[in-house]
Short mmCIF file of C-alpha atoms and ligand atoms in Angstrom, two decimals:
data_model
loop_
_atom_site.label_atom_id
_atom_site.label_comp_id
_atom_site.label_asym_id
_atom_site.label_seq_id
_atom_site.Cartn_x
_atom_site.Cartn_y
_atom_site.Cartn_z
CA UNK B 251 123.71 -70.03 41.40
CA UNK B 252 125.54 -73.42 42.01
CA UNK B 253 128.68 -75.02 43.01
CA UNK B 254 129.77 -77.31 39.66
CA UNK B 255 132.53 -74.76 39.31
CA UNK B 256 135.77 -75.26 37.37
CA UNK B 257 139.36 -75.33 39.63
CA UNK B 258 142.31 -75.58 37.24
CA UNK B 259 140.17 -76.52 34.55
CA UNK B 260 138.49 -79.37 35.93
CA UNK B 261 135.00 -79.89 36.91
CA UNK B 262 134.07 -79.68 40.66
CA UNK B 263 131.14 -80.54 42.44
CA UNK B 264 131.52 -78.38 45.78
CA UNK B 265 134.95 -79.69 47.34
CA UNK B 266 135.42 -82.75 45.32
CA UNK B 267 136.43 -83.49 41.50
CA UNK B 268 133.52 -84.90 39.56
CA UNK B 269 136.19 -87.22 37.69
CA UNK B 270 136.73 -88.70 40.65
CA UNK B 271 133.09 -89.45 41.30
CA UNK B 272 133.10 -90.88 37.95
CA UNK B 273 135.94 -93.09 38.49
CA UNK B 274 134.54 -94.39 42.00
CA UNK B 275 130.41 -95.03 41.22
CA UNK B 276 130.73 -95.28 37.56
CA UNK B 277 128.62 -93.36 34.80
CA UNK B 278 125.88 -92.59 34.19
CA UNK B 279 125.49 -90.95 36.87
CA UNK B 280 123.34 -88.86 38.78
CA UNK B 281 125.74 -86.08 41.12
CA UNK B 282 123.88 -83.37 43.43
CA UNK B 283 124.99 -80.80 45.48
CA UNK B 284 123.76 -80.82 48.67
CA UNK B 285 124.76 -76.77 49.68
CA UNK B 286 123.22 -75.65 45.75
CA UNK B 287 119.83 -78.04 47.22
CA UNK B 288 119.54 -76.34 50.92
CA UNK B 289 120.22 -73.06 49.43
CA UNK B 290 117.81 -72.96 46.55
CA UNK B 291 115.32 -73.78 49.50
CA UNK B 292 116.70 -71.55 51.52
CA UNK B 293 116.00 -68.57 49.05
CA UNK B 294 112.21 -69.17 48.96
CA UNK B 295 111.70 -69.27 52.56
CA UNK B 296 114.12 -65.81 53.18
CA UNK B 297 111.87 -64.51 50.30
CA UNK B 298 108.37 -65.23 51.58
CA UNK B 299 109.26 -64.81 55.25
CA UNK B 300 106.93 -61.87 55.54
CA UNK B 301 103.69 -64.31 54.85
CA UNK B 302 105.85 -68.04 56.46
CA UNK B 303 103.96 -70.04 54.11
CA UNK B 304 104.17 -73.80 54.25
CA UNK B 305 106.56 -74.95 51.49
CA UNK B 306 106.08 -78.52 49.79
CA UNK B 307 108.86 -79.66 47.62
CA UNK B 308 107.38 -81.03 44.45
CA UNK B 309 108.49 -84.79 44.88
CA UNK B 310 108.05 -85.59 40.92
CA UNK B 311 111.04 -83.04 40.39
CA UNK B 312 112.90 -85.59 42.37
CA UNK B 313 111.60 -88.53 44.67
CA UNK B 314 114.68 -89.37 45.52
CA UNK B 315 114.50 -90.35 49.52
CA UNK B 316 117.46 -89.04 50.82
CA UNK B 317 117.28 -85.52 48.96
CA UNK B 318 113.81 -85.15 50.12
CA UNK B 319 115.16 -86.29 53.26
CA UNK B 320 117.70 -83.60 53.39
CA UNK B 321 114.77 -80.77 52.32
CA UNK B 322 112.24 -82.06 54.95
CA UNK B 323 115.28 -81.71 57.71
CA UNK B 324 115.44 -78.34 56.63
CA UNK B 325 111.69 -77.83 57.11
CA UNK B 326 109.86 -78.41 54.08
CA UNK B 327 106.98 -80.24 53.29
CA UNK B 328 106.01 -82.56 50.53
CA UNK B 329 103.96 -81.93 47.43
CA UNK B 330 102.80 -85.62 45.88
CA UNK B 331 101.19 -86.80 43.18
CA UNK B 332 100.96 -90.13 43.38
CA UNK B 333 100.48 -93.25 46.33
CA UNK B 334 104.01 -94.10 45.69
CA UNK B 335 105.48 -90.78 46.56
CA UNK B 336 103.01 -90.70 49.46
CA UNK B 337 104.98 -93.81 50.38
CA UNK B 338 108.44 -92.38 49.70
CA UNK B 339 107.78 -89.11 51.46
CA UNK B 340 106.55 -90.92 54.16
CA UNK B 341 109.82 -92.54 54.18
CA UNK B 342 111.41 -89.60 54.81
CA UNK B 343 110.17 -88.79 57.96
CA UNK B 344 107.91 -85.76 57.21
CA UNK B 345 104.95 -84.97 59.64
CA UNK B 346 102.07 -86.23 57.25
CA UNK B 347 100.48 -82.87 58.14
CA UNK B 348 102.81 -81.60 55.84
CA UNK B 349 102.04 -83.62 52.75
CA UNK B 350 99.84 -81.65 49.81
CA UNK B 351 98.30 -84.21 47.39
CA UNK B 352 97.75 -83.15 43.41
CA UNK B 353 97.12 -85.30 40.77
CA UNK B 354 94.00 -85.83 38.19
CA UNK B 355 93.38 -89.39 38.68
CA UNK B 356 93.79 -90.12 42.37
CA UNK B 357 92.55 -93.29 42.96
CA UNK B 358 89.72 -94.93 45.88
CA UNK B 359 92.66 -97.32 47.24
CA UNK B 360 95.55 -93.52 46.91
CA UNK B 361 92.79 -91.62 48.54
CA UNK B 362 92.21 -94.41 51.57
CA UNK B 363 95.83 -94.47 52.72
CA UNK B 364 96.58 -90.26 52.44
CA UNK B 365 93.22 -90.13 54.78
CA UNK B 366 94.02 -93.09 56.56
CA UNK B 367 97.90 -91.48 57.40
CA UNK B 368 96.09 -87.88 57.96
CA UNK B 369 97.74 -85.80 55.15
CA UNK B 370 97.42 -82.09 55.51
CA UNK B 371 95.61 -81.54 52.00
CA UNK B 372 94.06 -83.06 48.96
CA UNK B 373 94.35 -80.72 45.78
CA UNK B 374 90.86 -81.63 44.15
CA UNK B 375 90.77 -81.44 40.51
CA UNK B 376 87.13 -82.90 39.46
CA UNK B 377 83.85 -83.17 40.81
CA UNK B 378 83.85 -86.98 40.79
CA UNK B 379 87.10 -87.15 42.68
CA UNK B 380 85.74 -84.70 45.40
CA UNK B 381 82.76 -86.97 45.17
CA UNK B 382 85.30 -89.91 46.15
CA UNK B 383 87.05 -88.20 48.72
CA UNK B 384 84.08 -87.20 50.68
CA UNK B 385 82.72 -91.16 50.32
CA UNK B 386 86.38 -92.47 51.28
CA UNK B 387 86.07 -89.96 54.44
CA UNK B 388 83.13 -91.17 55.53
CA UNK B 389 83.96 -94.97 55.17
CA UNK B 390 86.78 -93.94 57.75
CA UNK B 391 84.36 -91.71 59.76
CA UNK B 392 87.12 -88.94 59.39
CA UNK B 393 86.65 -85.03 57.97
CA UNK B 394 89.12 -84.28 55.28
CA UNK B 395 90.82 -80.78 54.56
CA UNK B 396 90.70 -80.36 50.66
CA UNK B 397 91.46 -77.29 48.46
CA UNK B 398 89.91 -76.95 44.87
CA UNK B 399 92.48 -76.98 42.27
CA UNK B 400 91.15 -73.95 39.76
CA UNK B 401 92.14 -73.30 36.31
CA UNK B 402 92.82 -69.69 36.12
CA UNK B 403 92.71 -69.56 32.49
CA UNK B 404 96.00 -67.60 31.70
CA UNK B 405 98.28 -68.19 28.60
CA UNK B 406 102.25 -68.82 29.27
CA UNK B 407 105.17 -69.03 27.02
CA UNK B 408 106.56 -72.08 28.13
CA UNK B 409 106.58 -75.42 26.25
CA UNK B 410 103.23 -76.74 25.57
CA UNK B 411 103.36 -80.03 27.42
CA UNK B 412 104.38 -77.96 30.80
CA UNK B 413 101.61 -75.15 30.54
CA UNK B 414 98.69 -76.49 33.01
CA UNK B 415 96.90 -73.08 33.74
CA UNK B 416 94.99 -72.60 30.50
CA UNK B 417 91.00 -74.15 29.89
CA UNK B 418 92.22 -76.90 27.33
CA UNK B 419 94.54 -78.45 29.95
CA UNK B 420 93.27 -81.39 32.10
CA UNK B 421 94.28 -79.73 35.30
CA UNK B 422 91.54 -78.40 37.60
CA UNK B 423 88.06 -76.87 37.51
CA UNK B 424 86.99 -73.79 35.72
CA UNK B 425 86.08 -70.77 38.20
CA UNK B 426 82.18 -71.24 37.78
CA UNK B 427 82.55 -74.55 38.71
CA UNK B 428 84.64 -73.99 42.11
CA UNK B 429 81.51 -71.45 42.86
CA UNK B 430 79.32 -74.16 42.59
CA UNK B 431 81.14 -75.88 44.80
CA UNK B 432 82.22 -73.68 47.31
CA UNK B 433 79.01 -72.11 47.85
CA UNK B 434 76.92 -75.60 48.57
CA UNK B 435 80.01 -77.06 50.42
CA UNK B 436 77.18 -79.26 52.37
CA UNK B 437 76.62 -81.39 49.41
CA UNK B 438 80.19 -82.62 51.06
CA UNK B 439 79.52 -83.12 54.78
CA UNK B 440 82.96 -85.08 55.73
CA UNK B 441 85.05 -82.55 53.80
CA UNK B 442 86.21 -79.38 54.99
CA UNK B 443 86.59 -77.31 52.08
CA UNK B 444 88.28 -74.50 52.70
CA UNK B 445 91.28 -74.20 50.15
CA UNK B 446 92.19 -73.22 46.63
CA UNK B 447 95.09 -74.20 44.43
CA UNK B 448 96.50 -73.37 41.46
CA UNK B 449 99.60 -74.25 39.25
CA UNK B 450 99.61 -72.57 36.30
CA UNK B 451 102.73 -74.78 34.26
CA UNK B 452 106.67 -75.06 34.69
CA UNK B 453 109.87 -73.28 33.71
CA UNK B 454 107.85 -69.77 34.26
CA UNK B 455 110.53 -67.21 34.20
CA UNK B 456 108.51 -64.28 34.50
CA UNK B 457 106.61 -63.01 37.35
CA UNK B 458 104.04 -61.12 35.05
CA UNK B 459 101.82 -64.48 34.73
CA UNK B 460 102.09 -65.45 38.14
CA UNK B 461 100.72 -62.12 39.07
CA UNK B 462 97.65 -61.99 36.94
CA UNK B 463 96.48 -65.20 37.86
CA UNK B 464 97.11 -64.62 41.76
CA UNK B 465 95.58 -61.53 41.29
CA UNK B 466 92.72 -63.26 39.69
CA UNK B 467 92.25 -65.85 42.65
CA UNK B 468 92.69 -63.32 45.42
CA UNK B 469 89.46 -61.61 43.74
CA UNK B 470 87.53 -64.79 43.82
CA UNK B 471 88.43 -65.97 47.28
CA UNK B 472 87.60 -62.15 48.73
CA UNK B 473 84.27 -62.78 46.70
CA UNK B 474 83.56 -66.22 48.01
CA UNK B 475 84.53 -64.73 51.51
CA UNK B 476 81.87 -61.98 51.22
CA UNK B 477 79.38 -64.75 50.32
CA UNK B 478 79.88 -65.99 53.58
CA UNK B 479 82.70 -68.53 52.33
CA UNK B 480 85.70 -68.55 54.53
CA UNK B 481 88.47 -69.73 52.47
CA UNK B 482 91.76 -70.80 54.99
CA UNK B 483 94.35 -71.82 52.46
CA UNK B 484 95.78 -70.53 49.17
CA UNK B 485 98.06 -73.08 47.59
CA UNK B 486 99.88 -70.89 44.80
CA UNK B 487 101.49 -74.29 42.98
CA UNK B 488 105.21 -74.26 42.01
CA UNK B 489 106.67 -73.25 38.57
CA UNK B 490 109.22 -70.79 38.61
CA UNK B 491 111.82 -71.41 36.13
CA UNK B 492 115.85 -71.64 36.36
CA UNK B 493 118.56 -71.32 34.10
CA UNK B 494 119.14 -74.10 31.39
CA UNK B 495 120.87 -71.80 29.37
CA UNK B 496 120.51 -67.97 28.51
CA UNK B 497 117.04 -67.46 30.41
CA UNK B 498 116.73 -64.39 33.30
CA UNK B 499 114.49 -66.07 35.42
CA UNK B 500 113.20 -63.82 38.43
CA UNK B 501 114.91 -64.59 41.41
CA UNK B 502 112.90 -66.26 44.54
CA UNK B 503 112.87 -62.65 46.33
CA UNK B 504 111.75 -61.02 43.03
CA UNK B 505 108.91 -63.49 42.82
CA UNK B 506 107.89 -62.98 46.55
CA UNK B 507 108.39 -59.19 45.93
CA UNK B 508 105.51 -59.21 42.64
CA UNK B 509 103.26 -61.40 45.10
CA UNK B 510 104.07 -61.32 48.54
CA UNK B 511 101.35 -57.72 48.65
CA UNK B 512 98.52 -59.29 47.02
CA UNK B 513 99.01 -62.64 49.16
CA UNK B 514 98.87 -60.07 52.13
CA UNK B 515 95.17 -58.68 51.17
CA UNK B 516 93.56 -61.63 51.83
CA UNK B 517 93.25 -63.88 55.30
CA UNK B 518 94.22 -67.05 53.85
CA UNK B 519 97.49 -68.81 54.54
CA UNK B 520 99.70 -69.59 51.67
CA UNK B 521 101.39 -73.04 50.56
CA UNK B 522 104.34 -72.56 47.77
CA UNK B 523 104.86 -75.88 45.55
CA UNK B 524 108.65 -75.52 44.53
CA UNK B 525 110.21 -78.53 42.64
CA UNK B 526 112.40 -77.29 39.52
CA UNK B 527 113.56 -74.49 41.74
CA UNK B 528 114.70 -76.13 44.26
CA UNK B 529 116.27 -79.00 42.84
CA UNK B 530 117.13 -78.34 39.01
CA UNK B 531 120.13 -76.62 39.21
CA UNK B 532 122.05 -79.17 42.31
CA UNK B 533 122.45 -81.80 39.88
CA UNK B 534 124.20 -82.93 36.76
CA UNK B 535 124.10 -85.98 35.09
CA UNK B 536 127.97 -87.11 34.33
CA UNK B 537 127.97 -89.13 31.44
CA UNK B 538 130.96 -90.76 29.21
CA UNK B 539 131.78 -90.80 25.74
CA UNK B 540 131.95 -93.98 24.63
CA UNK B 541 132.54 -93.33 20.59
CA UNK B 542 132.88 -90.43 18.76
CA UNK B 543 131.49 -90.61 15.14
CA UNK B 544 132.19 -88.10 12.31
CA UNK B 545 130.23 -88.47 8.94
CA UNK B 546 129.99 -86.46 6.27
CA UNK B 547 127.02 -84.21 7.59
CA UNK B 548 128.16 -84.14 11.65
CA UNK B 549 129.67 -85.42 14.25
CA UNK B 550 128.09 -87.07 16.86
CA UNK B 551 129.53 -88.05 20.37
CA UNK B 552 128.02 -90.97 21.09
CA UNK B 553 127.79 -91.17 25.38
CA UNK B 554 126.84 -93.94 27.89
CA UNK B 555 123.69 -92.10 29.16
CA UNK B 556 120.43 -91.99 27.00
CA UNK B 557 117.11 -90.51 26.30
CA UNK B 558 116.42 -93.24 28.86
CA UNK B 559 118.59 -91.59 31.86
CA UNK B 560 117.45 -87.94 31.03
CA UNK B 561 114.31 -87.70 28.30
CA UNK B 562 114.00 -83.65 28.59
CA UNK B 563 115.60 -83.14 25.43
CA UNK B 564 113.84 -85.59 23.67
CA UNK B 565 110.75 -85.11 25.11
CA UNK B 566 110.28 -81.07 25.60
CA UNK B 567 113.53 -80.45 23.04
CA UNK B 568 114.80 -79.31 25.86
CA UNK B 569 118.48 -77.05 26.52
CA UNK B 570 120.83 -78.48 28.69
CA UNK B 571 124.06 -77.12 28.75
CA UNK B 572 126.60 -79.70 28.27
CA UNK B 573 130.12 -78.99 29.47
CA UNK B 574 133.64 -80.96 29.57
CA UNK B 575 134.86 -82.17 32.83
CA UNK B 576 138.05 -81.31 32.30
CA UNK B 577 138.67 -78.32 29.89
CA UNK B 578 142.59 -78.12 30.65
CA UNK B 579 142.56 -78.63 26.65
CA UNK B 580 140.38 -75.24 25.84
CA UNK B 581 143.11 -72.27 24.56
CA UNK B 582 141.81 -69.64 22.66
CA UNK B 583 143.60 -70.74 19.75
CA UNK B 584 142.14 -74.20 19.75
CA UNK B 585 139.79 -74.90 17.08
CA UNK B 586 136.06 -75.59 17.88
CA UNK B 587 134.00 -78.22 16.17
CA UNK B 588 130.05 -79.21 16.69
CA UNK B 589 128.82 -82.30 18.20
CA UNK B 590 125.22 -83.97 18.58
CA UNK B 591 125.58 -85.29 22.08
CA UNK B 592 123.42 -88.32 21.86
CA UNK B 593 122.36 -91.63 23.61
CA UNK B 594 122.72 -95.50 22.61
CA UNK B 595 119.28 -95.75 22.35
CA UNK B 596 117.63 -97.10 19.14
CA UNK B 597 115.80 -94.18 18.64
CA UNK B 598 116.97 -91.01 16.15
CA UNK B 599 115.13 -88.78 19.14
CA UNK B 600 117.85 -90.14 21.57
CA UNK B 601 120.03 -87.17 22.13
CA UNK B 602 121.10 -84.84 25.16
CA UNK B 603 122.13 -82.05 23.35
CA UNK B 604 122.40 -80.62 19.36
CA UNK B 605 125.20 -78.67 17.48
CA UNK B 606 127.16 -77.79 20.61
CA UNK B 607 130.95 -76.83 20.24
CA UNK B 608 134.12 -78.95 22.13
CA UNK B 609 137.45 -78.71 20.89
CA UNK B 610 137.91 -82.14 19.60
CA UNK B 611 135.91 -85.02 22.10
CA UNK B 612 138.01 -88.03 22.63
CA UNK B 613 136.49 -91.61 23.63
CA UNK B 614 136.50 -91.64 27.47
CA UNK B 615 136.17 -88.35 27.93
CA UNK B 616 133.54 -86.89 30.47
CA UNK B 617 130.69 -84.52 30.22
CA UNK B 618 128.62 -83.14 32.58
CA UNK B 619 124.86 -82.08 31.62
CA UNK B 620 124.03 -79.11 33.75
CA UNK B 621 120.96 -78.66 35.74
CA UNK B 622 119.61 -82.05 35.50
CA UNK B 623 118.64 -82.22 39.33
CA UNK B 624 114.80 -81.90 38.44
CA UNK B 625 112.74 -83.86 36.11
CA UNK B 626 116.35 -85.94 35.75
CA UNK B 627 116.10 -89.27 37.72
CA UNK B 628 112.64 -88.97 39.01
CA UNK B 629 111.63 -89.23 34.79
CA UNK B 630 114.23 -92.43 33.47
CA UNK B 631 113.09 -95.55 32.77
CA UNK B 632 114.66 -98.73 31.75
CA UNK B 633 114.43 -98.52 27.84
CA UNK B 634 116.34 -100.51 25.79
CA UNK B 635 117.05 -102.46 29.13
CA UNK B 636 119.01 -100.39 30.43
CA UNK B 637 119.81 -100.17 33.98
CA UNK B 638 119.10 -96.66 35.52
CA UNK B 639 122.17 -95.03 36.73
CA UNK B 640 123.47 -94.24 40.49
CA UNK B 641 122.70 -91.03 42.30
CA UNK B 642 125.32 -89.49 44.66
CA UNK B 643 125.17 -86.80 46.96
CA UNK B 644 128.20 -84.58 47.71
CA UNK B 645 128.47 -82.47 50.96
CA UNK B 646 131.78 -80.62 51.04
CA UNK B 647 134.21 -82.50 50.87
CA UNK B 648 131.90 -85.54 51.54
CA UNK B 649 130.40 -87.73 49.20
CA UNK B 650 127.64 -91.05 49.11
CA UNK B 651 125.55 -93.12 47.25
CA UNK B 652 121.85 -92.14 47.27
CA UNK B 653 120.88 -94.47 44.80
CA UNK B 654 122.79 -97.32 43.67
CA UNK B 655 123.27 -98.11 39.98
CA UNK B 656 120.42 -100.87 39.39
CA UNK B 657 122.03 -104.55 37.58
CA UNK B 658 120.86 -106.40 34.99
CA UNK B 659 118.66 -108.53 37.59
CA UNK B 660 117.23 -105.76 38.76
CA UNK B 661 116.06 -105.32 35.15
CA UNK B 662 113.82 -108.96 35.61
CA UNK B 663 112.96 -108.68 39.38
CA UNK B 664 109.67 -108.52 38.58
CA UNK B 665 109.12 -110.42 35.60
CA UNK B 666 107.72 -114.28 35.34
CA UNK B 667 108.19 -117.47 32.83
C1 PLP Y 26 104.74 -80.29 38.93
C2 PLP Y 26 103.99 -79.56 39.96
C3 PLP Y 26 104.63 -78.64 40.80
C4 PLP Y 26 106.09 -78.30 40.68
O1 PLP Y 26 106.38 -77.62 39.51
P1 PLP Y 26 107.81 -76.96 39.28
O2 PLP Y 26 107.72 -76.34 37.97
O3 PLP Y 26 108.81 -78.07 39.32
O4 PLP Y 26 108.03 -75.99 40.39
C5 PLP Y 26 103.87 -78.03 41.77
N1 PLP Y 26 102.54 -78.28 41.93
C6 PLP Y 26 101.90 -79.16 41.14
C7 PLP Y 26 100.45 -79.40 41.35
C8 PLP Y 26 102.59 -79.82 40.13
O5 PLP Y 26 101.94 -80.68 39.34
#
């Protein structure tokens, strides 16, 4: 599933030690793999190859220029949510007619430059913003493509704060109100409104919801098309989950295999929406311990990287597996003892990881949390003024700096006395 692998019992990411890495950028930091990236991309477009949709990387997974760089010379487009990831993933080179725009609150001034710089697609999610888009397209005496961002209403059993598909989430418009607007699409005469997206939440790892509300959709759209609607584009969103820790996700072909035969049924062509796929599992974050402290109800390994560097645990609770970068010390006979892996941050919520088992941590020592490639970098902030770590990319035996570590002026750039 990815190459951090273990050679005599030290960490490896592809052909090169992570301790090394370590010693040369410093930690935190951020360490991808650049085969476990093209592959996990790779795997979605074997899978769908029957249908060749157009697939957008999710930038918010991971914004990071060169490893969208690396997925857009591969072929893939760009999912954004935001005028500053339009500006990255312009950055990277990507034809802007490959650039699919989400987000709730796009704004008049985001909405002039994606029209201005001809983007493909702008997911709607309101009335008022399709309202604004159509105004912004006229201003610039231009037509815009949009598609119309439904809310399927289905249920998941992921964490609350990454379900979007349900009727009490912001996201979207409810199917009565896509009707509406699909069926008096001259109320918008500089849009052409011919799509519909949905993205029903994150970390799915069954196909079963993913099927109902395609299902669902592909109903609608052959309804709308019998109404005299022609609908040209079915964006089916991203979400499909990976392993943190014990999950069974379905695999990209068993995904395409569930959908791929009700995508066929109907005319329209299909975009895909990857992020977490793609990029969760080709990165860890390598982190130091920099005290370990035993009291009398646990011990806690206190480690240079924070809530600030990687918030999923704090914020979602969520699993990352945490593993030592050089195990040479693990025997069966040695004795395990549990460890909160937490951050320096003055918060108690400040931790990477709860009650996992080492033999006994020693200061210095390195860990490396797992799967920290998406929703890693692109979510750190500088709490506690702390300067966000480096990101490196490895390539074989290769290795460079994507990102380098920001300094304490970095921290004030912007600030005034
Ligand atoms: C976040 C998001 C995605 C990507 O989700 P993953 O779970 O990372 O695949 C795709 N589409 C939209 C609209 C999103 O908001």
């Amino acid at each position: 599933m990815h190459d951090f692998k273990y050679k005599n019992n030290e960490l490896y990411c592809e052909s090169v030690a992570v301790k090394q890495l370590a010693e040369k950028y410093g930690t935190p930091l951020y360490v991808y793999s650049h085969k476990t990236l093209v592959d996990h991309y790779r795997k979605i477009r074997e899978a769908f190859r029957a249908i060749k949709p157009l697939i957008c990387f999710s930038m918010k997974a991971n914004s990071n220029i060169a490893l969208c760089g690396i997925l857009v010379k591969e072929g893939a487009g760009l999912d954004i949510v935001s005028g500053g990831e339009l500006y990255i993933a312009l950055k990277t080179g990507v034809a802007a007619k490959r650039i699919v725009y989400a987000s709730v609150g796009k704004t008049e001034k985001e909405i002039e430059i994606a029209i201005k710089h001809h983007i493909f697609l702008f997911n709607v999610e309101s009335l008022p913003e399709l309202k604004m888009i159509d105004k912004v397209a006229a201003r610039l005496g231009r037509r815009q493509t949009v598609a119309i961002r439904i809310n399927p209403d289905v249920r998941l059993k992921t964490h609350k704060y990454i379900t979007t598909g349900h009727k009490e989430n912001k996201f979207g418009v409810d199917m009565e109100t896509a009707r509406g607007i699909f069926m008096n699409c001259s109320r918008f005469p500089h849009l052409n409104i011919c799509g519909v997206h949905i993205h029903i939440g994150s970390q799915i790892v069954d196909s079963g919801p993913f099927v109902k509300a395609i299902e669902k959709i592909a109903g609608f759209i052959k309804e709308l098309e019998q109404n005299g609607v022609n609908i040209r584009w079915f964006n089916i969103g991203g979400g499909l989950g990976i392993i943190y820790s014990n999950e069974r996700p379905q695999t990209a072909a068993e995904y395409a295999k569930a959908i791929v035969p009700i995508l066929k049924k109907i005319k329209a062509g299909v975009i895909l929406e990857p992020g977490r796929f793609i990029a969760g599992n080709s990165g860890i974050l390598l982190t130091r311990v920099v005290y370990v402290k035993e009291t009398a109800a646990k011990n806690f390994a206190i480690m240079d990287a924070g809530m600030n560097d990687l918030a999923r645990p704090s914020l979602y609770g969520a699993y990352h597996n945490v593993l030592p970068v050089e195990s040479a010390s693990y025997r069966p006979s040695s004795k395990l003892r549990s460890y909160d892996i937490v951050g320096p941050i003055c918060e108690s919520g400040d931790f990477l990881a709860k009650g996992r088992k080492f033999i006994d941590l020693k200061q210095g020592e390195l860990l490396a949390v797992m799967s920290a490639g998406a929703y890693g970098f692109s979510m750190s902030s500088n709490y506690n003024a702390r300067p966000r770590p480096a990101e490196v990319m490895v390539d074989g035996k290769h290795h460079r700096l994507i990102r380098r570590r920001e300094t304490y002026n970095d921290l004030i750039r912007n600030e005034l006395r």
